[in-house]
Amino acid sequence: MKNTFLNNKKILKIIGLVILILLCLFSFVCFIDTYNKLYKSGELISDYSIRKGHPTRLNHAVNINSINTWMTFDYINVIFKLPKNYLQNTFNITDPRYPNIRIGNYTKQHNLNLREFMHNLELAITNYSKLK
Amino acid sequence: MDFLVQAFIPYILLYKYWALFVITFLAASSFPIPAGTLLVASAAFASQGYFNITILLFVVIIANIIGDNLLYWLSRLYGRKFLSRFSFINKFLLSRNYNLIEKNINKRPKLVIFISRFEVISTLSINLICGLGKVEYKKFLLFEILGTFANVLFYTIIGYSFGNSWQAVNKLIGDFTIVFFLLIALILSLFWKKVITKLNENI
């Protein structure tokens, strides 16, 4: 009886170890896969490489598609080097919290269509960089 | 990562250094918030010109040191009294394995304190164990400060040098952390008996 219990315990330990080893291998493969995907898509680039002008990485500045709902207008003004009032004037923003308000919150509180607003925001930024 | 972005980064953007201070302090003193990941993001914001890197470093280092020391002293002064109210924690604190760990850390605290700064769960655990085990305060403070400097600089350099790619870097760090902890779990389960014997020999 005791021997059977010990044997069962051993078998459970071995099964546990095998699962752990498989998890390790799986997560390692995931890590390598993520690295490859990010590297190939050009998302994983150091600023040093950009400054050095690596041929495959020339177009990687702050990507306009990377604008997200958690970003504040203040942050967008800084990363795209926009004048403080440019977005305020373009979108007629009267909210007193501007520029310290999240895009997501702003569209929600003013009942705006988020997708449309984001699209217009991207256009406004592109237009500004063209004007410059 | 999405959860992190949604939960903490907007506050960092809105309240800047205040938010950084509070989040880092909470991560060092009480809550397992992945401060390293947030530091990578904040350093990236600094590289984009949103933060001043010197102020950022100063705020994060100070918040870390205050948070670590607060947890150390709270657990040193009131830890045993408070934790012994919970029977399962009390049972764990009185267990042979916990005593073994506590005695080993007490004997050689330097490296453990230094390395533990790089991961939020280990930081909280070691601060707690050092306080409960009454590790000599001078030693704790010295290696806590050194570890904090190394940890903050490590994450800041990554975030600052990858700048706009910080989200990709954080994703990689997240995946790597999973591999790392699974490996640690595997090594511990394979060599558990040897680890316990070695810890016993060290005392």
Short mmCIF file of C-alpha atoms in Angstrom, two decimals:
data_model
loop_
_atom_site.label_atom_id
_atom_site.label_comp_id
_atom_site.label_asym_id
_atom_site.label_seq_id
_atom_site.Cartn_x
_atom_site.Cartn_y
_atom_site.Cartn_z
CA MET A 1 0.00 0.00 0.00
CA LYS A 2 2.78 2.36 1.04
CA ASN A 3 4.81 1.40 -2.05
CA THR A 4 1.89 2.15 -4.36
CA PHE A 5 1.49 5.59 -2.73
CA LEU A 6 5.20 6.33 -3.18
CA ASN A 7 5.11 5.14 -6.78
CA ASN A 8 2.10 7.37 -7.50
CA LYS A 9 3.91 10.31 -5.91
CA LYS A 10 6.96 9.62 -8.11
CA ILE A 11 4.84 9.40 -11.24
CA LEU A 12 3.12 12.69 -10.37
CA LYS A 13 6.52 14.34 -9.83
CA ILE A 14 7.76 13.11 -13.20
CA ILE A 15 4.58 14.30 -14.94
CA GLY A 16 4.97 17.70 -13.23
CA LEU A 17 8.57 17.97 -14.36
CA VAL A 18 7.73 17.00 -17.94
CA ILE A 19 4.98 19.67 -18.02
CA LEU A 20 7.42 22.24 -16.62
CA ILE A 21 10.06 21.34 -19.21
CA LEU A 22 7.49 21.60 -22.01
CA LEU A 23 6.31 24.98 -20.68
CA CYS A 24 9.92 26.19 -20.59
CA LEU A 25 10.50 25.12 -24.19
CA PHE A 26 7.21 26.60 -25.34
CA SER A 27 7.81 29.95 -23.66
CA PHE A 28 11.37 30.04 -25.03
CA VAL A 29 10.09 29.43 -28.56
CA CYS A 30 7.47 32.19 -28.02
CA PHE A 31 10.22 34.56 -26.87
CA ILE A 32 12.36 33.88 -29.95
CA ASP A 33 9.31 34.15 -32.20
CA THR A 34 8.33 37.51 -30.68
CA TYR A 35 11.89 38.77 -31.12
CA ASN A 36 11.99 37.71 -34.78
CA LYS A 37 8.59 39.22 -35.54
CA LEU A 38 9.43 42.53 -33.85
CA TYR A 39 12.85 42.73 -35.48
CA LYS A 40 11.55 41.94 -38.97
CA SER A 41 8.63 44.36 -38.69
CA GLY A 42 11.06 47.10 -37.71
CA GLU A 43 9.39 47.70 -34.35
CA LEU A 44 12.49 46.78 -32.36
CA ILE A 45 14.98 49.45 -33.25
CA SER A 46 17.26 51.42 -30.99
CA ASP A 47 17.47 55.17 -31.43
CA TYR A 48 21.19 54.65 -32.03
CA SER A 49 20.43 52.59 -35.15
CA ILE A 50 18.06 55.28 -36.39
CA ARG A 51 20.69 57.97 -35.90
CA LYS A 52 23.29 55.80 -37.64
CA GLY A 53 20.89 55.60 -40.60
CA HIS A 54 20.73 51.87 -40.99
CA PRO A 55 19.31 51.29 -44.52
CA THR A 56 16.38 49.12 -43.39
CA ARG A 57 15.47 51.48 -40.60
CA LEU A 58 15.47 54.88 -42.22
CA ASN A 59 11.74 55.41 -42.16
CA HIS A 60 11.34 54.66 -38.53
CA ALA A 61 10.66 57.87 -36.68
CA VAL A 62 7.65 58.29 -34.41
CA ASN A 63 5.05 56.38 -36.35
CA ILE A 64 1.80 58.21 -36.92
CA ASN A 65 -0.08 54.91 -36.68
CA SER A 66 1.22 54.46 -33.17
CA ILE A 67 -1.18 57.11 -31.84
CA ASN A 68 -3.27 55.47 -29.18
CA THR A 69 -6.28 56.30 -27.01
CA TRP A 70 -4.20 56.38 -23.81
CA MET A 71 -2.05 59.20 -25.14
CA THR A 72 -2.70 62.75 -23.98
CA PHE A 73 -2.74 65.74 -26.31
CA ASP A 74 0.25 67.06 -24.42
CA TYR A 75 2.22 63.91 -25.21
CA ILE A 76 1.21 64.01 -28.87
CA ASN A 77 2.27 67.65 -29.09
CA VAL A 78 5.69 66.71 -27.72
CA ILE A 79 6.40 63.60 -29.79
CA PHE A 80 5.22 65.11 -33.06
CA LYS A 81 6.68 68.52 -32.22
CA LEU A 82 3.40 70.35 -32.70
CA PRO A 83 2.74 73.87 -31.37
CA LYS A 84 0.73 73.71 -28.14
CA ASN A 85 -2.43 75.23 -29.66
CA TYR A 86 -2.33 73.53 -33.05
CA LEU A 87 -4.61 70.57 -32.19
CA GLN A 88 -6.78 72.76 -29.97
CA ASN A 89 -7.46 75.14 -32.86
CA THR A 90 -7.80 72.43 -35.49
CA PHE A 91 -10.43 70.50 -33.52
CA ASN A 92 -11.96 73.50 -31.72
CA ILE A 93 -11.25 71.95 -28.36
CA THR A 94 -12.79 73.99 -25.56
CA ASP A 95 -12.23 71.47 -22.76
CA PRO A 96 -10.32 73.34 -20.01
CA ARG A 97 -8.22 70.26 -19.29
CA TYR A 98 -6.55 70.46 -22.73
CA PRO A 99 -3.74 69.42 -23.31
CA ASN A 100 -3.71 67.21 -20.20
CA ILE A 101 -6.51 64.92 -21.22
CA ARG A 102 -6.44 61.45 -22.76
CA ILE A 103 -7.75 61.14 -26.32
CA GLY A 104 -9.97 58.23 -25.27
CA ASN A 105 -11.48 60.22 -22.42
CA TYR A 106 -11.95 63.32 -24.55
CA THR A 107 -13.87 61.50 -27.30
CA LYS A 108 -15.96 59.64 -24.73
CA GLN A 109 -16.89 62.72 -22.74
CA HIS A 110 -17.74 64.74 -25.84
CA ASN A 111 -19.61 61.90 -27.57
CA LEU A 112 -17.28 61.83 -30.55
CA ASN A 113 -16.65 58.88 -32.82
CA LEU A 114 -13.28 57.56 -31.66
CA ARG A 115 -12.26 56.07 -34.99
CA GLU A 116 -13.16 59.18 -36.90
CA PHE A 117 -11.41 61.41 -34.39
CA MET A 118 -8.24 59.31 -34.52
CA HIS A 119 -8.28 59.41 -38.30
CA ASN A 120 -8.71 63.19 -38.28
CA LEU A 121 -5.96 63.50 -35.71
CA GLU A 122 -3.57 61.55 -37.93
CA LEU A 123 -4.54 63.74 -40.89
CA ALA A 124 -3.99 66.93 -38.87
CA ILE A 125 -0.52 65.77 -37.80
CA THR A 126 0.41 64.74 -41.36
CA ASN A 127 -0.81 68.08 -42.68
CA TYR A 128 1.26 69.94 -40.12
CA SER A 129 4.42 68.05 -41.03
CA LYS A 130 3.75 68.77 -44.72
CA LEU A 131 3.27 72.47 -44.02
CA LYS A 132 6.54 72.50 -42.12
CA MET B 1 1.20 45.02 -21.61
CA ASP B 2 -2.14 46.38 -22.76
CA PHE B 3 -3.37 46.20 -19.19
CA LEU B 4 -0.32 48.17 -18.06
CA VAL B 5 -0.76 50.80 -20.73
CA GLN B 6 -4.41 51.21 -19.88
CA ALA B 7 -3.86 51.23 -16.15
CA PHE B 8 -0.72 53.18 -15.36
CA ILE B 9 0.84 54.93 -18.33
CA PRO B 10 -1.96 57.50 -18.79
CA TYR B 11 -1.38 58.59 -15.18
CA ILE B 12 2.33 58.94 -15.87
CA LEU B 13 1.52 61.12 -18.88
CA LEU B 14 -1.01 63.19 -16.95
CA TYR B 15 0.70 63.66 -13.59
CA LYS B 16 4.29 63.16 -14.76
CA TYR B 17 6.87 62.99 -11.92
CA TRP B 18 4.20 62.80 -9.19
CA ALA B 19 2.68 59.72 -10.76
CA LEU B 20 6.12 58.21 -11.28
CA PHE B 21 6.97 58.80 -7.65
CA VAL B 22 3.73 57.31 -6.32
CA ILE B 23 3.81 54.25 -8.63
CA THR B 24 7.48 53.52 -7.90
CA PHE B 25 6.97 54.02 -4.18
CA LEU B 26 3.99 51.65 -4.15
CA ALA B 27 5.92 49.07 -6.17
CA ALA B 28 8.82 49.21 -3.71
CA SER B 29 6.76 49.24 -0.55
CA SER B 30 3.59 47.28 -0.97
CA PHE B 31 2.12 46.39 -4.36
CA PRO B 32 3.62 44.10 -7.00
CA ILE B 33 3.38 46.69 -9.77
CA PRO B 34 5.87 45.97 -12.58
CA ALA B 35 7.83 49.17 -12.03
CA GLY B 36 10.65 48.07 -14.36
CA THR B 37 8.33 47.93 -17.33
CA LEU B 38 6.92 51.34 -16.46
CA LEU B 39 10.41 52.71 -16.06
CA VAL B 40 11.32 51.52 -19.57
CA ALA B 41 8.27 53.40 -20.88
CA SER B 42 9.07 56.54 -18.87
CA ALA B 43 12.69 56.53 -20.05
CA ALA B 44 11.40 56.20 -23.61
CA PHE B 45 9.19 59.25 -23.00
CA ALA B 46 12.30 61.04 -21.76
CA SER B 47 14.12 60.17 -24.97
CA GLN B 48 11.16 61.66 -26.89
CA GLY B 49 11.52 64.87 -24.89
CA TYR B 50 8.47 64.42 -22.64
CA PHE B 51 10.47 64.01 -19.43
CA ASN B 52 13.73 65.37 -18.19
CA ILE B 53 15.95 62.32 -17.76
CA THR B 54 17.83 63.71 -14.73
CA ILE B 55 14.65 64.54 -12.82
CA LEU B 56 13.19 61.16 -13.82
CA LEU B 57 16.22 59.29 -12.45
CA PHE B 58 16.19 61.32 -9.25
CA VAL B 59 12.46 60.79 -8.62
CA VAL B 60 12.53 57.06 -9.32
CA ILE B 61 15.63 56.39 -7.21
CA ILE B 62 14.31 58.37 -4.24
CA ALA B 63 10.85 56.74 -4.45
CA ASN B 64 12.46 53.28 -4.59
CA ILE B 65 14.72 53.93 -1.61
CA ILE B 66 11.90 55.38 0.53
CA GLY B 67 9.53 52.53 -0.40
CA ASP B 68 12.10 49.80 0.30
CA ASN B 69 13.04 51.31 3.65
CA LEU B 70 9.43 51.77 4.68
CA LEU B 71 8.65 48.09 4.07
CA TYR B 72 11.87 47.01 5.82
CA TRP B 73 11.08 49.03 8.94
CA LEU B 74 7.39 48.14 9.00
CA SER B 75 8.17 44.45 8.80
CA ARG B 76 11.03 44.78 11.27
CA LEU B 77 8.92 46.60 13.87
CA TYR B 78 5.45 45.17 13.37
CA GLY B 79 5.86 42.35 10.84
CA ARG B 80 5.82 39.27 13.07
CA LYS B 81 3.10 40.66 15.30
CA PHE B 82 0.87 41.49 12.34
CA LEU B 83 1.51 38.45 10.16
CA SER B 84 1.13 35.96 13.01
CA ARG B 85 -2.57 36.90 13.15
CA PHE B 86 -3.08 34.95 9.94
CA SER B 87 -2.74 31.27 10.77
CA PHE B 88 -1.51 30.12 7.33
CA ILE B 89 1.17 32.84 7.20
CA ASN B 90 2.16 32.12 10.79
CA LYS B 91 2.50 28.43 9.91
CA PHE B 92 4.76 29.37 6.99
CA LEU B 93 6.86 31.74 9.13
CA LEU B 94 7.41 28.97 11.66
CA SER B 95 8.23 26.36 9.01
CA ARG B 96 11.69 24.84 8.71
CA ASN B 97 12.18 25.97 5.10
CA TYR B 98 11.34 29.61 5.87
CA ASN B 99 13.75 29.64 8.81
CA LEU B 100 16.42 28.19 6.56
CA ILE B 101 15.89 30.93 3.99
CA GLU B 102 15.80 33.67 6.65
CA LYS B 103 19.00 32.45 8.32
CA ASN B 104 20.80 32.22 4.96
CA ILE B 105 19.77 35.74 3.97
CA ASN B 106 20.79 36.99 7.40
CA LYS B 107 24.19 35.41 6.97
CA ARG B 108 24.88 36.70 3.47
CA PRO B 109 22.44 39.53 2.73
CA LYS B 110 24.53 41.62 0.32
CA LEU B 111 24.15 39.80 -3.00
CA VAL B 112 20.55 38.77 -2.31
CA ILE B 113 19.48 42.36 -1.57
CA PHE B 114 21.35 43.68 -4.62
CA ILE B 115 19.97 41.17 -7.12
CA SER B 116 16.44 41.21 -5.74
CA ARG B 117 16.05 44.87 -6.82
CA PHE B 118 15.64 43.78 -10.44
CA GLU B 119 12.26 42.12 -10.02
CA VAL B 120 9.28 43.53 -8.18
CA ILE B 121 8.09 40.36 -6.38
CA SER B 122 11.62 39.53 -5.23
CA THR B 123 12.14 43.14 -4.07
CA LEU B 124 9.01 43.02 -1.91
CA SER B 125 9.82 39.53 -0.54
CA ILE B 126 13.43 40.34 0.32
CA ASN B 127 12.50 43.66 1.97
CA LEU B 128 9.97 41.76 4.04
CA ILE B 129 12.29 38.88 4.93
CA CYS B 130 15.14 41.28 5.77
CA GLY B 131 12.84 43.21 8.08
CA LEU B 132 11.39 40.12 9.71
CA GLY B 133 14.87 38.60 10.11
CA LYS B 134 16.25 41.90 11.44
CA VAL B 135 19.10 42.04 8.93
CA GLU B 136 21.63 44.67 10.00
CA TYR B 137 20.17 48.00 8.76
CA LYS B 138 23.48 49.48 7.55
CA LYS B 139 24.04 46.46 5.29
CA PHE B 140 20.46 46.52 4.06
CA LEU B 141 20.58 50.23 3.27
CA LEU B 142 23.93 50.10 1.48
CA PHE B 143 23.06 47.19 -0.80
CA GLU B 144 19.52 48.40 -1.27
CA ILE B 145 20.85 51.75 -2.54
CA LEU B 146 23.44 50.09 -4.78
CA GLY B 147 20.86 47.66 -6.14
CA THR B 148 18.35 50.44 -6.73
CA PHE B 149 20.91 52.50 -8.67
CA ALA B 150 21.85 49.50 -10.82
CA ASN B 151 18.24 48.50 -11.44
CA VAL B 152 17.04 52.01 -12.28
CA LEU B 153 19.98 52.66 -14.59
CA PHE B 154 19.49 49.28 -16.30
CA TYR B 155 15.83 49.90 -17.18
CA THR B 156 16.39 53.57 -17.95
CA ILE B 157 19.19 52.82 -20.41
CA ILE B 158 17.00 50.24 -22.18
CA GLY B 159 14.03 52.61 -22.41
CA TYR B 160 16.10 55.63 -23.35
CA SER B 161 18.09 53.85 -26.05
CA PHE B 162 15.09 52.11 -27.65
CA GLY B 163 12.94 55.25 -27.44
CA ASN B 164 10.04 54.84 -29.85
CA SER B 165 10.31 51.04 -29.76
CA TRP B 166 9.59 50.85 -26.04
CA GLN B 167 6.38 48.86 -26.48
CA ALA B 168 8.23 46.19 -28.45
CA VAL B 169 10.99 46.09 -25.83
CA ASN B 170 8.47 45.73 -23.02
CA LYS B 171 6.81 42.87 -24.87
CA LEU B 172 10.18 41.14 -25.15
CA ILE B 173 10.99 41.75 -21.48
CA GLY B 174 7.60 40.26 -20.56
CA ASP B 175 8.22 37.13 -22.63
CA PHE B 176 11.75 36.81 -21.27
CA THR B 177 10.50 37.11 -17.66
CA ILE B 178 8.15 34.16 -18.23
CA VAL B 179 11.02 32.04 -19.62
CA PHE B 180 13.25 33.10 -16.72
CA PHE B 181 10.75 32.21 -13.98
CA LEU B 182 9.84 28.90 -15.58
CA LEU B 183 13.52 28.03 -15.75
CA ILE B 184 14.00 28.95 -12.09
CA ALA B 185 10.99 26.78 -11.19
CA LEU B 186 12.41 23.91 -13.23
CA ILE B 187 15.88 24.19 -11.68
CA LEU B 188 14.41 24.39 -8.17
CA SER B 189 12.20 21.35 -8.70
CA LEU B 190 15.06 19.36 -10.21
CA PHE B 191 17.57 20.21 -7.50
CA TRP B 192 15.31 20.94 -4.52
CA LYS B 193 17.00 18.46 -2.21
CA LYS B 194 20.47 19.76 -3.11
CA VAL B 195 19.35 23.37 -2.55
CA ILE B 196 18.02 22.54 0.92
CA THR B 197 21.19 20.61 1.81
CA LYS B 198 23.35 23.50 0.60
CA LEU B 199 21.30 26.03 2.61
CA ASN B 200 21.66 23.82 5.68
CA GLU B 201 25.43 23.61 5.18
CA ASN B 202 25.69 27.41 4.92
CA ILE B 203 24.26 28.04 8.39
#
